[in-house]
Amino acid sequence: MAKELENKAKEAFFDDDFSLAVDLYSQAIQLDPTNANLFADRAQAHIKLNAFTEAVSDANKAIQLNPTLSKAYIRKGTACINLEEYHTAKVALEKGASIAPEESRFTNLIQQCEHYIAEESDSLSGILSPSGPKTSVPSVDDTHMCDKGDGTGTSKEPQRDSPASETNEAAPVRPKYRHEYYQKPEEVVVTIFAKGIPADNVVVDFGEQILSVTINVPGQEAYLYQPRLFGKIIPAKSKVLVLSTKVEVRLAKAEAINWTSLEYCKGVVPQKISVPAIQSERPTYPSSKSRTKDWDKLEAEVKKEEKEEKLDGDAALNKLFRDIYQNADEDMRRAMSKSFLESNGTVLSTDWKEVGSKKVEGSPPEGMEVKKWEY
């Protein structure tokens, strides 16, 4: 049954009915969810509908199921180039080229990525190109990878921007979960209010400027949220946290710019965020006086006065004992503590060899005696 649906989907694709092809591939995937070719071919149908984020998601799934499927890397690279995610596209294409080195399309697309990356490097940081988006990479060259039937037939070259692809666009699906976001100078935090979802049911993929969140709920259609982001992120530093009441996605900004929205807006020029300089570690305190005090100098003077202070009587004796204990090694401290406690405060020895192996008896002052209290 899944094979029959796959063949019908390929027929619809070559008839330029890309929306029907997506529907048929989806039905086939429900019957055969581990078939990497179905996801890769549905990705190509998504590309024809300009649904590039969905194409990236399907290509990623195909790669996950079959890491050696070269056409999945072609489709991921093509979709990412159309999303202007040139670094992500180049990584995928280079991986595919290592699997199928004889395939010339990998070389051509990698060269396009390098060209666009060089253009980005020459442009001003954080400013969108005034000339508008670059021309989309045609996906016509990839059509023969979606062969009709058993792959022996002759391929057709449908036009991506044909009227059929415009009129057959899938209707937007209402989100199952509410989401919102807030931002800091260094990151954007996206919150999806999905309660009671196990962490194993949440799959999040990060791209250069794309986020893909899939939440699988048993017995229900999977929730998909795949926006093209306002700005670029650092995938390696981005992370996801699944809580009992929500799914929290933290996107590490590639640049310190203000996101006026979560999703990409054509023609909006990002504004850089001015990060305040790091101040000295020691805080300053408000004062009505025109002169400020050097608290470090004042602290040093107080410590010096305490050290040089002349004490008399018990205060001088206690200071002497404190100084001895402070400058003593571990054995001397043990000897002082043991002798002082066991003698009820009448003996203070610094020789651990002398007091360590025996009980220290009390030695009261002349004219006094030690008494034991009975309870």
PDB file of C-alpha atoms in Angstrom, residues 35 89 105 108 133 146 149 181-182 190-191 224 232 234 249 262 288-289 296 311 317-319 328 330 354 368:
ATOM      1  CA  ASN A  35      11.497   4.822   4.720  1.00  0.00           C
ATOM      2  CA  ALA A  89      24.010  24.198   3.267  1.00  0.00           C
ATOM      3  CA  ARG A 105      25.782  18.814  -8.513  1.00  0.00           C
ATOM      4  CA  ASN A 108      28.287  23.202  -8.252  1.00  0.00           C
ATOM      5  CA  PRO A 133      17.453  38.626  -1.409  1.00  0.00           C
ATOM      6  CA  CYS A 146      12.803  11.738  -7.787  1.00  0.00           C
ATOM      7  CA  GLY A 149       8.271   4.258 -10.782  1.00  0.00           C
ATOM      8  CA  TYR A 181       9.451  34.709  23.022  1.00  0.00           C
ATOM      9  CA  TYR A 182      11.625  37.238  24.781  1.00  0.00           C
ATOM     10  CA  VAL A 190      11.275  30.739  22.794  1.00  0.00           C
ATOM     11  CA  THR A 191       8.623  29.170  25.035  1.00  0.00           C
ATOM     12  CA  LEU A 224       5.552  21.159  13.890  1.00  0.00           C
ATOM     13  CA  LYS A 232      21.281  34.140  12.665  1.00  0.00           C
ATOM     14  CA  ILE A 234      24.918  29.735  16.871  1.00  0.00           C
ATOM     15  CA  VAL A 249      14.294  26.780  23.509  1.00  0.00           C
ATOM     16  CA  LEU A 262      10.879  36.072  16.124  1.00  0.00           C
ATOM     17  CA  SER A 288      26.734  63.989  48.611  1.00  0.00           C
ATOM     18  CA  LYS A 289      30.360  64.912  49.201  1.00  0.00           C
ATOM     19  CA  ASP A 296      41.117  50.129  49.728  1.00  0.00           C
ATOM     20  CA  LEU A 311      47.236  46.019  74.440  1.00  0.00           C
ATOM     21  CA  LEU A 317      47.582  37.729  76.388  1.00  0.00           C
ATOM     22  CA  ASN A 318      44.641  36.706  74.207  1.00  0.00           C
ATOM     23  CA  LYS A 319      46.178  38.498  71.242  1.00  0.00           C
ATOM     24  CA  ALA A 328      51.171  27.656  63.839  1.00  0.00           C
ATOM     25  CA  GLU A 330      48.651  21.733  61.973  1.00  0.00           C
ATOM     26  CA  GLU A 354      54.353  15.692  74.305  1.00  0.00           C
ATOM     27  CA  MET A 368      43.886  26.920  93.734  1.00  0.00           C
TER      28      MET A 368
END
